[in-house]
XYZ file of C-alpha atoms in Angstrom:
406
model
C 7.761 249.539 153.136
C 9.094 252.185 155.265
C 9.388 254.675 152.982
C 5.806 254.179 152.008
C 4.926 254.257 156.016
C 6.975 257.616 156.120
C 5.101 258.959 152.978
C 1.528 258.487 154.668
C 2.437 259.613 158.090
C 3.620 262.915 155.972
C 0.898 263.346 154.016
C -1.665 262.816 157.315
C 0.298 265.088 158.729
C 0.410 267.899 155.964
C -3.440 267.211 155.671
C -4.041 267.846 159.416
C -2.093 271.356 159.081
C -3.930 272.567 156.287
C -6.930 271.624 158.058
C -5.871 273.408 161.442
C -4.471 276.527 159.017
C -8.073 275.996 157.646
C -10.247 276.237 160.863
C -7.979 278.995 162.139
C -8.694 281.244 158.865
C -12.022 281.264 159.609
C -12.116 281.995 163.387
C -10.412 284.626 162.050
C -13.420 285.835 159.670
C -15.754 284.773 161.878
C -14.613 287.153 164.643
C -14.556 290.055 162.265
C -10.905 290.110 161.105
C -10.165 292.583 157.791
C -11.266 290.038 154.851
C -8.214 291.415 152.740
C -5.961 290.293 155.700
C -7.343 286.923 156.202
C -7.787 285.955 152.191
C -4.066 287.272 151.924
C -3.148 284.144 154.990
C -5.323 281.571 152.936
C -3.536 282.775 149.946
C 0.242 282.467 151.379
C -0.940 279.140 153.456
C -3.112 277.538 151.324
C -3.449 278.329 147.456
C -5.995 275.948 146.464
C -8.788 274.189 148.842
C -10.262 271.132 147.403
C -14.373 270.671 147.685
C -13.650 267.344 149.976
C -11.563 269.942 152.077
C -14.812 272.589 151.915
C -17.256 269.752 152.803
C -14.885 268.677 156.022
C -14.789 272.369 157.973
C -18.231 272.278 159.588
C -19.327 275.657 160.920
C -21.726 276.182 163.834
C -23.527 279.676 163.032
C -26.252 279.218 166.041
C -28.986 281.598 166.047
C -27.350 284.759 164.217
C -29.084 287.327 162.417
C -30.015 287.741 158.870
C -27.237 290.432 158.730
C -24.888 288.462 160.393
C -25.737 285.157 158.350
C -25.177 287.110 154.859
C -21.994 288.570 156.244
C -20.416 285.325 157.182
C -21.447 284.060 153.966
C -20.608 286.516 151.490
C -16.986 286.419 152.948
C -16.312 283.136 152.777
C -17.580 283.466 148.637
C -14.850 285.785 148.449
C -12.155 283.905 150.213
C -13.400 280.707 147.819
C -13.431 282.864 144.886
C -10.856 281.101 142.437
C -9.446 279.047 144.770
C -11.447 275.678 144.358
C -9.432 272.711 142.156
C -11.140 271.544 139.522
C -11.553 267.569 139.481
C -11.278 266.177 135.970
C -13.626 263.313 135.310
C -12.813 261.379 132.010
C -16.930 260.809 132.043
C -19.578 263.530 132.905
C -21.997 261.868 133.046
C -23.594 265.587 134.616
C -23.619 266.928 130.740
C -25.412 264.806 129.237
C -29.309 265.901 129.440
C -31.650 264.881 131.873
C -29.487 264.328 134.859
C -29.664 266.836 137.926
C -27.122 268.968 137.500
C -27.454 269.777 133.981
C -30.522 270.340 134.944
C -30.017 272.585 137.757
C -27.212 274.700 135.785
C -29.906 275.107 133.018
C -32.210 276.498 135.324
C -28.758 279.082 136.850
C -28.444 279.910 133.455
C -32.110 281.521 133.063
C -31.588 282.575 136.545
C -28.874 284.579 135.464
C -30.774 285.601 132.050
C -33.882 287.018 134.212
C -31.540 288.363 136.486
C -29.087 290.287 134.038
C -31.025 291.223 131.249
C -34.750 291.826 132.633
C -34.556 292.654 136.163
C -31.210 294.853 136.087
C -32.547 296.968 133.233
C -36.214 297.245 134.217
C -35.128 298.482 137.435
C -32.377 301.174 135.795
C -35.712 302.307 134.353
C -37.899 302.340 137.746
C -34.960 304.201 139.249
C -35.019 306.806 136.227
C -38.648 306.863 136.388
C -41.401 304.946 139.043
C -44.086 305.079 136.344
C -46.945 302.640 136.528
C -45.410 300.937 133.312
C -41.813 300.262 135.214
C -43.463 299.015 138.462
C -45.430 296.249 136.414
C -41.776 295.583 134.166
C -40.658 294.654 137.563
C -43.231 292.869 139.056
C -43.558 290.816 135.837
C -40.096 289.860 136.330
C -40.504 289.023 140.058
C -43.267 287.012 139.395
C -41.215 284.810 137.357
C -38.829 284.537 139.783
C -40.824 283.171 142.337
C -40.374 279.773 140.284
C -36.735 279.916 142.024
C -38.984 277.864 144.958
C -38.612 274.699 142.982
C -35.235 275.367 142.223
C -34.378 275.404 145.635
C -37.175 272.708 146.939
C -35.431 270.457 144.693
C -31.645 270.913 146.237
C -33.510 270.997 149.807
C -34.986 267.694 149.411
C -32.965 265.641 147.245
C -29.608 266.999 146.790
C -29.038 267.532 151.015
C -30.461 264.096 152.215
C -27.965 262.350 150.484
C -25.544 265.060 151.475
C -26.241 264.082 155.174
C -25.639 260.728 154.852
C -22.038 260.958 154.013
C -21.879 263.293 157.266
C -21.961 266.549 154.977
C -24.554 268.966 157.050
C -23.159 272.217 156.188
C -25.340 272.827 153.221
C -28.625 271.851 155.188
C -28.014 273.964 157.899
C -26.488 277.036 156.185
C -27.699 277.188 152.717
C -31.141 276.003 153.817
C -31.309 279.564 155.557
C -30.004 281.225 152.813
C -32.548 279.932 150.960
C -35.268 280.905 152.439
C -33.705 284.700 152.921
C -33.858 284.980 149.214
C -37.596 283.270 149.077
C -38.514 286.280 151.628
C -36.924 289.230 149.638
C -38.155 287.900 146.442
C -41.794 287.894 148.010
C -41.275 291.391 149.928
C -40.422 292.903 146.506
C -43.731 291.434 145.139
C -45.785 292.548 147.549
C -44.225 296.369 147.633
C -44.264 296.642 143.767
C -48.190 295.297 143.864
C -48.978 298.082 146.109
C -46.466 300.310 145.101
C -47.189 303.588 147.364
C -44.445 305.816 146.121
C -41.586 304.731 148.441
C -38.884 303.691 145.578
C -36.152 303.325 147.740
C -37.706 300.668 149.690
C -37.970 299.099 146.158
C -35.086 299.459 144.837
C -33.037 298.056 147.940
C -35.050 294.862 148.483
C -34.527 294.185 144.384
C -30.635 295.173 144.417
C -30.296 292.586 147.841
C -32.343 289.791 145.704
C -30.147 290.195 142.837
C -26.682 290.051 144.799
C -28.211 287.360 146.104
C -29.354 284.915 143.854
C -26.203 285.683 141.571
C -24.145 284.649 144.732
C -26.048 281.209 145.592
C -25.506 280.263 141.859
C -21.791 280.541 142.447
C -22.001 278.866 145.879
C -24.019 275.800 143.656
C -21.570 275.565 141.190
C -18.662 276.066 142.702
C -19.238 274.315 145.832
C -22.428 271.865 146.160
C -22.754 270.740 142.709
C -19.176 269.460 143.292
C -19.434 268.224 146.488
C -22.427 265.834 145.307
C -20.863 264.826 142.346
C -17.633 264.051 144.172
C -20.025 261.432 146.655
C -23.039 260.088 144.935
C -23.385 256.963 143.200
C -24.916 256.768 140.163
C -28.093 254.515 141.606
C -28.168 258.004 143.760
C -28.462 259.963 140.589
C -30.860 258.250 139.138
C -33.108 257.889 142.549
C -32.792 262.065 142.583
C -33.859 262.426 138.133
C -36.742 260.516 139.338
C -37.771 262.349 141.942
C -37.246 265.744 140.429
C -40.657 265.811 138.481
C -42.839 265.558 141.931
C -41.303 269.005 142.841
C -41.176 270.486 139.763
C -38.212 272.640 137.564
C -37.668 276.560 137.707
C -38.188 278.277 134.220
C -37.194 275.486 132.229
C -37.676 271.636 132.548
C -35.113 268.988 131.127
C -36.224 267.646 127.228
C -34.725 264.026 127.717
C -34.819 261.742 130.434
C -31.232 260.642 131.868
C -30.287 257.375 130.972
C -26.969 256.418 132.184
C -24.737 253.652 130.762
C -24.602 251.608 133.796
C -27.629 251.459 136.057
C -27.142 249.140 138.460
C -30.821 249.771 140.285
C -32.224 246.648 141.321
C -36.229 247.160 139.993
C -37.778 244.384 141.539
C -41.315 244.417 142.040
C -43.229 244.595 144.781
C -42.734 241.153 146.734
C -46.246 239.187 147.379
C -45.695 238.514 150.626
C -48.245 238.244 153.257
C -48.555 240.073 156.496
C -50.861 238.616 158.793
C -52.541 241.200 161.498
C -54.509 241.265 164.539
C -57.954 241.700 161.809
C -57.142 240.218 158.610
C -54.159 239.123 156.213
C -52.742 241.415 153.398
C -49.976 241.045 150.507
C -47.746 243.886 150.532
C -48.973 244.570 147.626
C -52.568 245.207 148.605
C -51.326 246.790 151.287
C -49.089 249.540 149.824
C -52.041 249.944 147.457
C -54.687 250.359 150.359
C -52.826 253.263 151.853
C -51.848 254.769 148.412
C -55.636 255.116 147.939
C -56.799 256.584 151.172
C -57.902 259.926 150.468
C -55.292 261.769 152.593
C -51.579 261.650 152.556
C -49.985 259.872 155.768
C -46.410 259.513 156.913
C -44.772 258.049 159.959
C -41.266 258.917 161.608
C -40.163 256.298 164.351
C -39.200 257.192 167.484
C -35.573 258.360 166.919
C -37.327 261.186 164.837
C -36.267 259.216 161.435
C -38.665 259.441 158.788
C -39.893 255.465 157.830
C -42.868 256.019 155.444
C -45.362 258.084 153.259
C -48.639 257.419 151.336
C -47.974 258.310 147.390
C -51.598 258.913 146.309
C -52.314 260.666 143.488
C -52.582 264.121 144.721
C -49.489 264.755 147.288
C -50.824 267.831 148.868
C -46.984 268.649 150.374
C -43.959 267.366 148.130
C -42.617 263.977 149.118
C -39.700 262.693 147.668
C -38.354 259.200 148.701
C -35.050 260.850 149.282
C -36.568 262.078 153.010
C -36.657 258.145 153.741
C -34.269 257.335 156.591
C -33.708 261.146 157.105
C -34.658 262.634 160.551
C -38.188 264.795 160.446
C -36.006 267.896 161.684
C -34.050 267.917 158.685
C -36.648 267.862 156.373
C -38.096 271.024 157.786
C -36.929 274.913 157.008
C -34.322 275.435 160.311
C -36.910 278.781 160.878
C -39.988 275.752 161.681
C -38.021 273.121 163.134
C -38.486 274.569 166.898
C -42.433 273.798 166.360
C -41.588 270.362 165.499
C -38.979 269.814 168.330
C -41.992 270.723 170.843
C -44.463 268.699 169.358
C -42.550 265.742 169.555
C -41.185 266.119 172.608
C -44.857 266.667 174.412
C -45.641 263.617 172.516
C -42.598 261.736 173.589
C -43.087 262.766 177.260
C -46.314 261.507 177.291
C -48.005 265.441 177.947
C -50.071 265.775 174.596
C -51.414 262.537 172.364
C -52.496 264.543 169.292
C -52.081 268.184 167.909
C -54.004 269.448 164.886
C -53.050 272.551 162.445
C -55.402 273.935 159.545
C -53.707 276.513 157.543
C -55.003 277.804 153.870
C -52.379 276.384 151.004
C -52.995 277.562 147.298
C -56.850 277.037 146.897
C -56.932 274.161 149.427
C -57.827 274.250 153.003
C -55.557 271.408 154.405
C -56.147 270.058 157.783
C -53.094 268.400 159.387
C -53.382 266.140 162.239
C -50.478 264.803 164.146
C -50.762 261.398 166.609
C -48.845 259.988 168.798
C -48.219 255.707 168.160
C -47.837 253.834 171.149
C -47.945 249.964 171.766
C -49.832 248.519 173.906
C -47.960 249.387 176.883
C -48.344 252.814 176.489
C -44.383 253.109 175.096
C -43.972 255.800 172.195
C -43.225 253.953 168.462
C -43.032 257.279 166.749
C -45.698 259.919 165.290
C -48.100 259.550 162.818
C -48.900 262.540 160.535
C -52.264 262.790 158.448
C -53.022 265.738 156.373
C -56.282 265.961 154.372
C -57.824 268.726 151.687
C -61.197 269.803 153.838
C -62.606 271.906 151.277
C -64.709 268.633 149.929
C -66.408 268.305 153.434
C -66.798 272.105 154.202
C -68.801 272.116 151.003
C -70.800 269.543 152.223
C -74.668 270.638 152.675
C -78.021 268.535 153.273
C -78.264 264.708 152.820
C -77.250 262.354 150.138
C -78.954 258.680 150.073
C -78.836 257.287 146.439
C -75.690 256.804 144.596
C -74.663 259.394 141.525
């Protein structure tokens, strides 16, 4: 029994070195210490790093710049660069077709086509000559890269929820951001190369970064987050996330067979028929959930710790919902470049200063209107905030009188 007490106590203390050794490493990087210097002390000190390891240093970037951001992040690539174990799993069940990550590395893998053998060699040709017939190669090409937004809408809101609830953050907060850098470029280059005025370096550059870049955050997938799911998610998890993919969409490509795995363990009961009686009338949950699926507007409610409790599913979602935001707090289910707007509406709502705030902002060929409201009880105490977001373009249309029925 000792010996086994001695063994543990070792190995909690080897563990706790590698992870001071760890956190030290990248102090080091962080403060701008020669990358050769500091990959050659995680070489001599470390060796390998495991993705449980990866998933356990949490790194505070606080408001930094874009530079700064890509910096920090293209240097720890290279210090990770053939140094993360491989886990051997006697079942994948990620190979067979259908589930997320196959599908996800099916989509890197026409990433990478696009990428390599379109947008490289169109732009060797732009660079050798800006004629009109290169700039529309190229904008062809980016054009079909702007379907990397589902790609990444896809890992924002299903694969980082469940992250988060096994205390794993870094991803939300850091490759979020990195995310939406890439989104950016990727629209920048459209926008020069549709009114191209001449100014081919400016072209060039923004192309080159958006390359690097989306060549990089497939290696940082699946190297490091594809792993880090697999290594945590149940299989009820996996299944929960396959559903929910078709709502956002896939990039490219979309998977031929739906995942069925050999144990699903998902407990599909139906909706219970259970009453709930209210101040003005009595409803089964059933008619209930059906009521507000109907409503011609999409509605969903966080409670008053910010934690999302609810949305409408109707049959036109203006915004993507996926029940994987359910139990997640509002503020994480935001870009980190909006979530100061929603910090200060809810705390003017929570301090009593506003009761409702309304936004109306042209999306695709909608013009959505998007009310927020304050729920109190009857005592005037804050319950959480109601958010209701309708398509107006019905009732802008809207002329004269109508009196009989169609």
């Amino acid at each position: 029994m000792s010996e086994i007490i001695n063994n543990r106590e070792q190995q909690t203390t080897t563990t706790n070195k590698r992870q001071a050794i760890l956190k030290q490493i990248f102090k080091d990087l962080h403060a701008g210490k020669n990358v050769k210097e500091v990959k050659a002390h995680f070489d001599a000190f470390i060796g390998k790093i495991t993705i449980d390891e990866i998933s356990q240093l949490q790194h505070d970037f606080g408001d930094l710049s874009v530079e700064e951001m890509h910096r920090l992040h293209a240097k720890h690539t290279e210090i990770f660069k053939g140094a993360i174990e491989e886990v051997e799993k006697m079942n994948k069940p990620e190979e067979q077709p259908g589930h997320p990550i196959h599908t996800f590395k099916l989509e890197n893998n026409e990433l990478e086509n696009l990428v390599n053998n379109q947008l490289k060699v169109h732009l060797d040709q732009f660079e050798l000559e800006d004629s009109q017939e290169n700039v529309l190669s190229l904008l062809e090409d980016i054009n079909l890269l702007l379907d990397i937004d589902k790609h990444y809408s896809r890992k924002e809101n299903l694969i980082f929820p469940y992250l988060e609830t096994y205390g794993i953050y870094g991803p939300t907060n850091n490759m979020w951001r990195i995310n939406d850098f890439i989104r950016d470029a990727i629209k920048d280059a459209r926008k020069k190369l549709a009114s191209y005025n001449g100014d081919k370096h400016a072209v060039i550059e923004v192309i080159n970064f958006v390359i690097q870049e989306v060549i990089t955050m497939i290696y940082r997938e699946e190297n490091i987050l594809f792993p880090m799911a697999l290594n945590n998610f149940t299989e009820d998890e996996w299944v929960k996330i396959a559903r929910e993919s078709d709502e956002i969409g896939y990039c490219l490509i979309a998977p031929t067979e739906v995942w069925k795995p050999e144990r699903h363990a998902l407990d599909e009961k139906a909706i219970s028929e259970g009453y709930i009686k209210m101040e003005t009338g009595l409803l089964s949950l059933k008619q209930l959930e059906l009521l507000l699926n109907h409503l011609p507007v999409d509605i969903t409610f966080i409670d008053q710790d910010d934690v999302v409790r609810y949305f409408s599913h109707g049959k036109e979602r203006i915004f993507a919902r996926t029940k994987a935001v359910i139990g997640r707090t509002v503020q994480n289910c935001h870009p980190p470049r909006s979530v100061h707007v929603v910090e200060e509406l809810l705390a003017d709502f929570k301090a009593g200063r506003k009761d409702t705030e309304d936004f109306w902002i042209k999306f695709r060929d909608k013009y959505v209107y998007i009310r927020y409201f304050a729920v109190r009880d009857e005592n005037g105490v804050y319950i959480g905030t109601l958010e209701f977001t309708q398509n107006i373009n019905p009732i802008k249309a809207i002329e004269g009188e109508k009196r009989i029925m169609s």
